[in-house]
Amino acid sequence: MSQTQHFDQSSNNNALSNREETYFSGRFSVAPMIDWTDRHCRYFLRLISRHAQLYTEMVTTGAILQGRGDYLLFNQAEHPLVLQLGGSNPHALAQCAKLAEQRGYDAINLNVGCPSDRVQNGRFGACLMAEPQLVADCVKAMQDEVVIPITVKTRIGIDELDSYTFLTTFVDALVAVGCSDLIVHARKAWLQGLSPKENRQIPELNYERVYQLKRDYPALHIAINGGINTIEECVQHLEHVDGVMLGRAAYQNPYLLAEVDRVLFDDETPVLSREQVVMAMVPYIEQHLADGGRLAQVTRHMLGLFQGLPGARRWRRYLSEHAHQTGANVDVLLNALAQVGEPIARDH
């Protein structure tokens, strides 16, 4: 592990450049995913890409305003970072947006795309597509409180309300209050009868409808989401829209983000190798453990780092079997790295 011993900390500093050296862009982002894109995941992903826009998990207004935990906590290294809010009360959303701006978030995103029963029962998520004026009121209330961008993530329709006219009526309400940034999941959502997982797979993808939306609303910044798995596909979509959002592909194979800065942002800054990413996580994990955290809370997000390479299965198995054990520390991570074999050469 001689390469480990000579790891250059300056590479870590480059990846975790300060906020002034990054810029806010919706050109490429990693989707908000409940139980996945927590602060540990985002810190890890930021080591791989300087420019990818990262999102929090969806956080409800109730959790922020009445919850006992700090649901706005993040590491400064995560910028550019967007807080995704779930809610439908304009006043509560405005309160949360103001708190988020004070904490340093780069933008706020309103969830109008999640189809789960729990979310519907709270009267937010995809069901709000049926109430475009309420969504517009929510956006306006937040805009009146903050100067950072307010964006909306939505579907192309819900249930039988899936015509292009339905979609444009929804968009028109947002345009009327000055909302200029939309992320559109190119599937409709079935509010009854399908699980959230099934709603990501069964409704047919309709990329052309999102492309048409961009043609009809050229002044809007429109990003596309849904079923996108590679950077090559991102490049193809960017011929039609302004931005691309990857979800599970970016989580399950995180090192595909190593292509993002060079291909999508023309940034030739050398990326960290996979081994260097692991070593850059060591001080972060040590601090997390010192604060009373557990190793598995961080390493669960790193399981896919060596996806597709020899030793990837051994890496996953070792972390999965040992990171949950009492007293597990960074030695588990280093031992898992040793399972991969020879140090991985720089990919770019």
mmCIF file of C-alpha atoms in Angstrom:
data_model
loop_
_atom_site.group_PDB
_atom_site.id
_atom_site.type_symbol
_atom_site.label_atom_id
_atom_site.label_comp_id
_atom_site.label_asym_id
_atom_site.label_seq_id
_atom_site.Cartn_x
_atom_site.Cartn_y
_atom_site.Cartn_z
ATOM 1 C CA MET A 1 0.000 0.000 0.000
ATOM 2 C CA SER A 2 2.876 2.373 -0.711
ATOM 3 C CA GLN A 3 0.620 4.591 -2.817
ATOM 4 C CA THR A 4 -1.661 4.910 0.190
ATOM 5 C CA GLN A 5 1.228 6.038 2.371
ATOM 6 C CA HIS A 6 2.186 8.739 -0.119
ATOM 7 C CA PHE A 7 -1.324 10.008 -0.737
ATOM 8 C CA ASP A 8 -1.188 13.680 -1.671
ATOM 9 C CA GLN A 9 -3.524 15.644 0.603
ATOM 10 C CA SER A 10 -3.470 18.510 -1.912
ATOM 11 C CA SER A 11 -5.562 16.332 -4.246
ATOM 12 C CA ASN A 12 -8.191 16.198 -1.541
ATOM 13 C CA ASN A 13 -8.023 19.966 -1.169
ATOM 14 C CA ASN A 14 -8.582 20.383 -4.902
ATOM 15 C CA ALA A 15 -11.659 18.192 -4.793
ATOM 16 C CA LEU A 16 -12.998 20.008 -1.752
ATOM 17 C CA SER A 17 -12.370 23.489 -3.097
ATOM 18 C CA ASN A 18 -14.088 26.323 -1.292
ATOM 19 C CA ARG A 19 -17.423 27.721 -2.302
ATOM 20 C CA GLU A 20 -15.986 30.668 -4.228
ATOM 21 C CA GLU A 21 -14.141 28.320 -6.589
ATOM 22 C CA THR A 22 -17.279 26.430 -7.621
ATOM 23 C CA TYR A 23 -20.316 27.761 -9.399
ATOM 24 C CA PHE A 24 -23.976 26.984 -9.286
ATOM 25 C CA SER A 25 -25.253 25.212 -12.387
ATOM 26 C CA GLY A 26 -28.151 22.970 -13.260
ATOM 27 C CA ARG A 27 -26.259 21.376 -16.144
ATOM 28 C CA PHE A 28 -25.640 18.129 -14.265
ATOM 29 C CA SER A 29 -26.964 17.000 -10.913
ATOM 30 C CA VAL A 30 -27.389 13.955 -8.705
ATOM 31 C CA ALA A 31 -31.027 13.474 -7.789
ATOM 32 C CA PRO A 32 -32.411 13.802 -4.278
ATOM 33 C CA MET A 33 -33.006 10.256 -3.021
ATOM 34 C CA ILE A 34 -34.586 9.504 0.340
ATOM 35 C CA ASP A 35 -32.337 7.396 2.602
ATOM 36 C CA TRP A 36 -29.490 7.724 0.091
ATOM 37 C CA THR A 37 -28.274 11.252 -0.573
ATOM 38 C CA ASP A 38 -27.551 12.165 3.028
ATOM 39 C CA ARG A 39 -24.624 14.395 4.004
ATOM 40 C CA HIS A 40 -22.142 11.501 4.101
ATOM 41 C CA CYS A 41 -23.078 10.448 0.581
ATOM 42 C CA ARG A 42 -22.781 14.000 -0.695
ATOM 43 C CA TYR A 43 -19.332 14.523 0.833
ATOM 44 C CA PHE A 44 -18.191 11.301 -0.833
ATOM 45 C CA LEU A 45 -19.627 12.255 -4.236
ATOM 46 C CA ARG A 46 -18.079 15.710 -4.085
ATOM 47 C CA LEU A 47 -14.642 14.096 -3.937
ATOM 48 C CA ILE A 48 -15.306 12.646 -7.390
ATOM 49 C CA SER A 49 -16.824 15.700 -9.103
ATOM 50 C CA ARG A 50 -16.262 19.383 -8.405
ATOM 51 C CA HIS A 51 -19.177 20.617 -10.512
ATOM 52 C CA ALA A 52 -22.004 18.102 -10.114
ATOM 53 C CA GLN A 53 -24.907 19.803 -8.371
ATOM 54 C CA LEU A 54 -25.851 17.797 -5.282
ATOM 55 C CA TYR A 55 -29.232 17.597 -3.594
ATOM 56 C CA THR A 56 -30.296 16.719 -0.088
ATOM 57 C CA GLU A 57 -32.831 14.038 0.522
ATOM 58 C CA MET A 58 -36.319 15.483 0.519
ATOM 59 C CA VAL A 59 -36.855 17.198 3.892
ATOM 60 C CA THR A 60 -40.366 18.088 4.998
ATOM 61 C CA THR A 61 -41.231 21.468 6.416
ATOM 62 C CA GLY A 62 -42.520 19.730 9.528
ATOM 63 C CA ALA A 63 -39.176 18.065 10.162
ATOM 64 C CA ILE A 64 -37.325 21.367 9.883
ATOM 65 C CA LEU A 65 -39.766 23.445 11.920
ATOM 66 C CA GLN A 66 -40.855 20.907 14.538
ATOM 67 C CA GLY A 67 -38.277 18.119 14.390
ATOM 68 C CA ARG A 68 -35.711 17.524 17.097
ATOM 69 C CA GLY A 69 -32.750 16.995 14.790
ATOM 70 C CA ASP A 70 -30.793 19.414 12.622
ATOM 71 C CA TYR A 71 -32.216 18.578 9.214
ATOM 72 C CA LEU A 72 -30.254 21.349 7.498
ATOM 73 C CA LEU A 73 -26.803 20.138 8.534
ATOM 74 C CA PHE A 74 -24.222 19.829 5.767
ATOM 75 C CA ASN A 75 -20.482 20.134 5.181
ATOM 76 C CA GLN A 76 -19.191 23.207 3.371
ATOM 77 C CA ALA A 77 -17.363 20.901 0.956
ATOM 78 C CA GLU A 78 -20.721 19.842 -0.507
ATOM 79 C CA HIS A 79 -21.326 23.057 -2.481
ATOM 80 C CA PRO A 80 -22.990 23.555 -4.910
ATOM 81 C CA LEU A 81 -25.837 22.118 -2.847
ATOM 82 C CA VAL A 82 -29.619 22.288 -3.183
ATOM 83 C CA LEU A 83 -32.118 21.656 -0.393
ATOM 84 C CA GLN A 84 -35.183 19.762 -1.562
ATOM 85 C CA LEU A 85 -38.272 20.634 0.443
ATOM 86 C CA GLY A 86 -41.496 18.690 0.788
ATOM 87 C CA GLY A 87 -44.597 20.622 1.760
ATOM 88 C CA SER A 88 -47.628 22.530 0.531
ATOM 89 C CA ASN A 89 -48.063 25.301 3.075
ATOM 90 C CA PRO A 90 -46.664 28.503 1.546
ATOM 91 C CA HIS A 91 -45.886 30.092 4.906
ATOM 92 C CA ALA A 92 -44.060 27.019 6.243
ATOM 93 C CA LEU A 93 -42.114 26.632 3.024
ATOM 94 C CA ALA A 94 -41.122 30.302 3.149
ATOM 95 C CA GLN A 95 -39.885 29.875 6.732
ATOM 96 C CA CYS A 96 -37.807 26.853 5.746
ATOM 97 C CA ALA A 97 -36.416 28.570 2.664
ATOM 98 C CA LYS A 98 -35.260 31.497 4.788
ATOM 99 C CA LEU A 99 -33.578 29.171 7.271
ATOM 100 C CA ALA A 100 -31.889 27.301 4.430
ATOM 101 C CA GLU A 101 -30.586 30.489 2.858
ATOM 102 C CA GLN A 102 -29.198 31.587 6.211
ATOM 103 C CA ARG A 103 -27.416 28.245 6.532
ATOM 104 C CA GLY A 104 -25.786 28.701 3.117
ATOM 105 C CA TYR A 105 -27.684 26.483 0.687
ATOM 106 C CA ASP A 106 -27.246 27.451 -2.962
ATOM 107 C CA ALA A 107 -30.874 26.866 -4.007
ATOM 108 C CA ILE A 108 -34.197 25.432 -2.872
ATOM 109 C CA ASN A 109 -36.124 22.776 -4.795
ATOM 110 C CA LEU A 110 -39.805 22.022 -4.232
ATOM 111 C CA ASN A 111 -40.740 18.359 -4.581
ATOM 112 C CA VAL A 112 -43.730 17.948 -6.907
ATOM 113 C CA GLY A 113 -42.690 14.523 -8.137
ATOM 114 C CA CYS A 114 -42.692 11.964 -5.320
ATOM 115 C CA PRO A 115 -45.697 9.594 -5.607
ATOM 116 C CA SER A 116 -45.494 7.699 -2.293
ATOM 117 C CA ASP A 117 -48.614 7.263 -0.157
ATOM 118 C CA ARG A 118 -46.878 8.857 2.841
ATOM 119 C CA VAL A 119 -46.040 11.939 0.803
ATOM 120 C CA GLN A 120 -49.562 12.155 -0.611
ATOM 121 C CA ASN A 121 -51.026 11.931 2.865
ATOM 122 C CA GLY A 122 -48.960 14.978 3.745
ATOM 123 C CA ARG A 123 -50.371 16.745 0.670
ATOM 124 C CA PHE A 124 -47.101 17.237 -1.116
ATOM 125 C CA GLY A 125 -45.129 15.534 -3.844
ATOM 126 C CA ALA A 126 -46.607 14.513 -7.210
ATOM 127 C CA CYS A 127 -50.232 14.986 -6.126
ATOM 128 C CA LEU A 128 -49.594 18.746 -6.152
ATOM 129 C CA MET A 129 -49.487 18.684 -9.949
ATOM 130 C CA ALA A 130 -53.301 18.718 -9.743
ATOM 131 C CA GLU A 131 -53.104 22.050 -7.867
ATOM 132 C CA PRO A 132 -50.878 24.272 -10.018
ATOM 133 C CA GLN A 133 -52.008 27.501 -8.353
ATOM 134 C CA LEU A 134 -51.102 26.168 -4.920
ATOM 135 C CA VAL A 135 -47.648 25.187 -6.205
ATOM 136 C CA ALA A 136 -47.262 28.659 -7.693
ATOM 137 C CA ASP A 137 -48.275 30.198 -4.365
ATOM 138 C CA CYS A 138 -45.676 28.062 -2.590
ATOM 139 C CA VAL A 139 -42.954 29.112 -5.008
ATOM 140 C CA LYS A 140 -43.930 32.786 -4.727
ATOM 141 C CA ALA A 141 -43.912 32.660 -0.923
ATOM 142 C CA MET A 142 -40.374 31.283 -0.948
ATOM 143 C CA GLN A 143 -39.216 33.754 -3.594
ATOM 144 C CA ASP A 144 -40.464 36.603 -1.423
ATOM 145 C CA GLU A 145 -38.246 35.455 1.458
ATOM 146 C CA VAL A 146 -34.962 34.571 -0.248
ATOM 147 C CA VAL A 147 -32.695 35.608 -3.101
ATOM 148 C CA ILE A 148 -31.336 32.127 -3.899
ATOM 149 C CA PRO A 149 -33.084 30.263 -6.767
ATOM 150 C CA ILE A 150 -36.361 28.446 -6.149
ATOM 151 C CA THR A 151 -36.758 25.467 -8.472
ATOM 152 C CA VAL A 152 -39.399 22.777 -8.935
ATOM 153 C CA LYS A 153 -38.960 19.051 -9.598
ATOM 154 C CA THR A 154 -42.016 17.490 -11.185
ATOM 155 C CA ARG A 155 -43.361 14.700 -13.368
ATOM 156 C CA ILE A 156 -44.917 15.022 -16.833
ATOM 157 C CA GLY A 157 -48.324 14.085 -15.435
ATOM 158 C CA ILE A 158 -50.273 12.098 -12.854
ATOM 159 C CA ASP A 159 -52.770 9.269 -13.286
ATOM 160 C CA GLU A 160 -55.063 10.066 -16.238
ATOM 161 C CA LEU A 161 -53.941 13.694 -16.188
ATOM 162 C CA ASP A 162 -51.031 13.159 -18.512
ATOM 163 C CA SER A 163 -51.701 15.261 -21.590
ATOM 164 C CA TYR A 164 -49.239 17.853 -22.805
ATOM 165 C CA THR A 165 -51.907 20.473 -22.177
ATOM 166 C CA PHE A 166 -52.079 19.412 -18.521
ATOM 167 C CA LEU A 167 -48.322 19.773 -18.236
ATOM 168 C CA THR A 168 -48.227 23.215 -19.857
ATOM 169 C CA THR A 169 -51.071 24.445 -17.645
ATOM 170 C CA PHE A 170 -48.968 23.465 -14.655
ATOM 171 C CA VAL A 171 -45.871 25.134 -16.099
ATOM 172 C CA ASP A 172 -47.787 28.300 -17.007
ATOM 173 C CA ALA A 173 -48.760 28.752 -13.362
ATOM 174 C CA LEU A 174 -45.101 28.606 -12.371
ATOM 175 C CA VAL A 175 -44.007 30.948 -15.135
ATOM 176 C CA ALA A 176 -46.600 33.454 -13.947
ATOM 177 C CA VAL A 177 -44.782 33.816 -10.604
ATOM 178 C CA GLY A 178 -41.328 33.948 -12.145
ATOM 179 C CA CYS A 179 -40.178 30.381 -11.603
ATOM 180 C CA SER A 180 -37.594 29.749 -14.306
ATOM 181 C CA ASP A 181 -35.948 26.447 -13.346
ATOM 182 C CA LEU A 182 -37.656 23.054 -13.676
ATOM 183 C CA ILE A 183 -36.410 19.493 -13.340
ATOM 184 C CA VAL A 184 -38.797 17.151 -15.128
ATOM 185 C CA HIS A 185 -38.913 13.406 -14.523
ATOM 186 C CA ALA A 186 -39.950 12.149 -17.949
ATOM 187 C CA ARG A 187 -42.599 9.757 -16.627
ATOM 188 C CA LYS A 188 -46.042 10.364 -15.267
ATOM 189 C CA ALA A 189 -46.782 9.130 -11.757
ATOM 190 C CA TRP A 190 -49.558 6.765 -10.775
ATOM 191 C CA LEU A 191 -50.749 7.971 -7.378
ATOM 192 C CA GLN A 192 -52.604 4.749 -6.628
ATOM 193 C CA GLY A 193 -51.612 1.160 -7.268
ATOM 194 C CA LEU A 194 -47.862 1.538 -7.797
ATOM 195 C CA SER A 195 -45.073 1.738 -5.253
ATOM 196 C CA PRO A 196 -42.456 4.502 -5.526
ATOM 197 C CA LYS A 197 -40.077 1.923 -7.003
ATOM 198 C CA GLU A 198 -42.646 0.838 -9.587
ATOM 199 C CA ASN A 199 -43.312 4.494 -10.403
ATOM 200 C CA ARG A 200 -39.655 4.774 -11.415
ATOM 201 C CA GLN A 201 -39.948 1.822 -13.787
ATOM 202 C CA ILE A 202 -43.458 1.083 -15.065
ATOM 203 C CA PRO A 203 -44.791 4.395 -16.436
ATOM 204 C CA GLU A 204 -43.332 4.814 -19.897
ATOM 205 C CA LEU A 205 -40.522 7.293 -20.377
ATOM 206 C CA ASN A 206 -41.402 10.196 -22.654
ATOM 207 C CA TYR A 207 -38.275 12.226 -23.258
ATOM 208 C CA GLU A 208 -39.796 13.910 -26.277
ATOM 209 C CA ARG A 209 -42.398 15.603 -24.100
ATOM 210 C CA VAL A 210 -39.639 17.213 -22.029
ATOM 211 C CA TYR A 211 -37.839 18.247 -25.209
ATOM 212 C CA GLN A 212 -41.065 19.786 -26.472
ATOM 213 C CA LEU A 213 -41.442 21.691 -23.226
ATOM 214 C CA LYS A 214 -38.026 23.226 -23.747
ATOM 215 C CA ARG A 215 -38.892 24.174 -27.329
ATOM 216 C CA ASP A 216 -42.113 25.836 -26.200
ATOM 217 C CA TYR A 217 -40.561 27.548 -23.164
ATOM 218 C CA PRO A 218 -37.069 28.499 -24.382
ATOM 219 C CA ALA A 219 -36.563 31.010 -21.552
ATOM 220 C CA LEU A 220 -36.903 28.301 -18.900
ATOM 221 C CA HIS A 221 -33.974 26.270 -17.637
ATOM 222 C CA ILE A 222 -35.246 22.702 -18.028
ATOM 223 C CA ALA A 223 -33.383 19.635 -16.790
ATOM 224 C CA ILE A 224 -34.425 16.088 -17.598
ATOM 225 C CA ASN A 225 -34.532 13.120 -15.223
ATOM 226 C CA GLY A 226 -35.509 9.472 -15.481
ATOM 227 C CA GLY A 227 -33.862 6.340 -16.853
ATOM 228 C CA ILE A 228 -30.515 8.003 -17.599
ATOM 229 C CA ASN A 229 -27.533 5.773 -16.859
ATOM 230 C CA THR A 230 -24.381 7.097 -18.542
ATOM 231 C CA ILE A 231 -22.535 10.335 -19.217
ATOM 232 C CA GLU A 232 -22.889 9.586 -22.930
ATOM 233 C CA GLU A 233 -26.674 9.659 -22.535
ATOM 234 C CA CYS A 234 -26.337 12.949 -20.664
ATOM 235 C CA VAL A 235 -24.498 14.469 -23.625
ATOM 236 C CA GLN A 236 -27.287 13.351 -25.957
ATOM 237 C CA HIS A 237 -30.005 14.853 -23.750
ATOM 238 C CA LEU A 238 -28.116 18.130 -23.495
ATOM 239 C CA GLU A 239 -28.664 18.611 -27.208
ATOM 240 C CA HIS A 240 -32.336 19.180 -26.349
ATOM 241 C CA VAL A 241 -32.493 20.511 -22.769
ATOM 242 C CA ASP A 242 -30.385 22.581 -20.374
ATOM 243 C CA GLY A 243 -29.583 20.030 -17.726
ATOM 244 C CA VAL A 244 -29.544 16.358 -16.812
ATOM 245 C CA MET A 245 -30.211 14.722 -13.451
ATOM 246 C CA LEU A 246 -28.980 11.204 -12.650
ATOM 247 C CA GLY A 247 -30.397 9.201 -9.776
ATOM 248 C CA ARG A 248 -29.662 5.591 -8.980
ATOM 249 C CA ALA A 249 -27.016 5.178 -11.677
ATOM 250 C CA ALA A 250 -24.899 7.816 -9.950
ATOM 251 C CA TYR A 251 -25.420 6.168 -6.583
ATOM 252 C CA GLN A 252 -24.808 2.568 -7.616
ATOM 253 C CA ASN A 253 -21.793 3.425 -9.774
ATOM 254 C CA PRO A 254 -20.524 6.675 -8.209
ATOM 255 C CA TYR A 255 -17.229 6.791 -10.076
ATOM 256 C CA LEU A 256 -19.052 7.562 -13.309
ATOM 257 C CA LEU A 257 -19.072 11.103 -11.877
ATOM 258 C CA ALA A 258 -15.330 11.195 -12.590
ATOM 259 C CA GLU A 259 -16.258 11.971 -16.208
ATOM 260 C CA VAL A 260 -18.634 14.815 -15.406
ATOM 261 C CA ASP A 261 -16.243 17.724 -14.930
ATOM 262 C CA ARG A 262 -14.223 17.034 -18.061
ATOM 263 C CA VAL A 263 -17.037 16.024 -20.419
ATOM 264 C CA LEU A 264 -19.837 18.333 -19.294
ATOM 265 C CA PHE A 265 -17.953 21.307 -17.807
ATOM 266 C CA ASP A 266 -14.710 21.351 -19.837
ATOM 267 C CA ASP A 267 -12.729 21.191 -16.592
ATOM 268 C CA GLU A 268 -9.460 19.322 -17.083
ATOM 269 C CA THR A 269 -8.539 19.336 -13.382
ATOM 270 C CA PRO A 270 -7.227 15.825 -12.609
ATOM 271 C CA VAL A 271 -9.744 13.676 -10.786
ATOM 272 C CA LEU A 272 -8.920 11.525 -7.798
ATOM 273 C CA SER A 273 -8.366 7.840 -8.444
ATOM 274 C CA ARG A 274 -10.680 5.461 -6.652
ATOM 275 C CA GLU A 275 -7.991 4.679 -4.090
ATOM 276 C CA GLN A 276 -7.393 8.373 -3.502
ATOM 277 C CA VAL A 277 -11.117 8.864 -2.940
ATOM 278 C CA VAL A 278 -11.020 6.157 -0.278
ATOM 279 C CA MET A 279 -8.039 7.768 1.424
ATOM 280 C CA ALA A 280 -9.643 11.203 1.252
ATOM 281 C CA MET A 281 -12.593 9.780 3.188
ATOM 282 C CA VAL A 282 -10.373 8.647 6.081
ATOM 283 C CA PRO A 283 -10.150 11.974 7.977
ATOM 284 C CA TYR A 284 -13.859 12.590 7.383
ATOM 285 C CA ILE A 285 -14.741 9.175 8.801
ATOM 286 C CA GLU A 286 -12.386 9.625 11.750
ATOM 287 C CA GLN A 287 -14.155 12.870 12.646
ATOM 288 C CA HIS A 288 -17.552 11.213 12.236
ATOM 289 C CA LEU A 289 -16.530 8.431 14.600
ATOM 290 C CA ALA A 290 -15.118 10.955 17.082
ATOM 291 C CA ASP A 291 -18.509 12.700 17.018
ATOM 292 C CA GLY A 292 -20.220 9.452 18.019
ATOM 293 C CA GLY A 293 -21.183 8.207 14.572
ATOM 294 C CA ARG A 294 -20.836 4.703 13.172
ATOM 295 C CA LEU A 295 -18.640 3.576 10.297
ATOM 296 C CA ALA A 296 -21.450 1.956 8.326
ATOM 297 C CA GLN A 297 -23.348 5.247 8.171
ATOM 298 C CA VAL A 298 -20.650 6.460 5.786
ATOM 299 C CA THR A 299 -19.342 3.339 4.090
ATOM 300 C CA ARG A 300 -22.774 2.168 2.934
ATOM 301 C CA HIS A 301 -22.590 4.920 0.322
ATOM 302 C CA MET A 302 -19.185 3.738 -0.905
ATOM 303 C CA LEU A 303 -20.076 0.164 -1.817
ATOM 304 C CA GLY A 304 -20.290 0.859 -5.550
ATOM 305 C CA LEU A 305 -16.977 2.722 -5.852
ATOM 306 C CA PHE A 306 -15.200 -0.128 -7.661
ATOM 307 C CA GLN A 307 -18.229 -1.163 -9.709
ATOM 308 C CA GLY A 308 -17.198 -3.154 -12.777
ATOM 309 C CA LEU A 309 -13.582 -3.665 -11.688
ATOM 310 C CA PRO A 310 -11.766 -6.790 -10.441
ATOM 311 C CA GLY A 311 -12.138 -6.985 -6.684
ATOM 312 C CA ALA A 312 -15.375 -4.976 -6.575
ATOM 313 C CA ARG A 313 -17.279 -7.875 -5.046
ATOM 314 C CA ARG A 314 -14.615 -8.423 -2.379
ATOM 315 C CA TRP A 315 -14.697 -4.689 -1.563
ATOM 316 C CA ARG A 316 -18.472 -4.722 -1.135
ATOM 317 C CA ARG A 317 -18.512 -7.937 0.852
ATOM 318 C CA TYR A 318 -15.784 -6.854 3.275
ATOM 319 C CA LEU A 319 -17.426 -3.515 3.991
ATOM 320 C CA SER A 320 -20.886 -5.067 4.297
ATOM 321 C CA GLU A 321 -19.678 -7.721 6.741
ATOM 322 C CA HIS A 322 -17.404 -5.597 8.927
ATOM 323 C CA ALA A 323 -18.548 -1.962 8.902
ATOM 324 C CA HIS A 324 -21.550 -2.702 11.141
ATOM 325 C CA GLN A 325 -19.519 -4.386 13.857
ATOM 326 C CA THR A 326 -19.096 -2.718 17.229
ATOM 327 C CA GLY A 327 -15.952 -0.620 17.310
ATOM 328 C CA ALA A 328 -15.482 -0.676 13.530
ATOM 329 C CA ASN A 329 -13.086 2.092 12.475
ATOM 330 C CA VAL A 330 -11.114 3.238 9.445
ATOM 331 C CA ASP A 331 -9.047 0.047 9.556
ATOM 332 C CA VAL A 332 -12.098 -1.695 8.116
ATOM 333 C CA LEU A 333 -12.055 0.702 5.180
ATOM 334 C CA LEU A 334 -8.330 0.201 4.584
ATOM 335 C CA ASN A 335 -8.668 -3.568 4.833
ATOM 336 C CA ALA A 336 -11.508 -3.454 2.335
ATOM 337 C CA LEU A 337 -9.287 -1.461 -0.010
ATOM 338 C CA ALA A 338 -6.634 -4.143 0.285
ATOM 339 C CA GLN A 339 -9.215 -6.664 -0.951
ATOM 340 C CA VAL A 340 -9.348 -4.883 -4.299
ATOM 341 C CA GLY A 341 -5.759 -5.835 -5.125
ATOM 342 C CA GLU A 342 -3.190 -3.568 -6.705
ATOM 343 C CA PRO A 343 -3.783 0.196 -6.344
ATOM 344 C CA ILE A 344 -6.076 1.468 -9.059
ATOM 345 C CA ALA A 345 -4.335 3.772 -11.513
ATOM 346 C CA ARG A 346 -5.722 7.233 -12.218
ATOM 347 C CA ASP A 347 -8.572 6.851 -14.685
ATOM 348 C CA HIS A 348 -8.289 10.295 -16.267
#
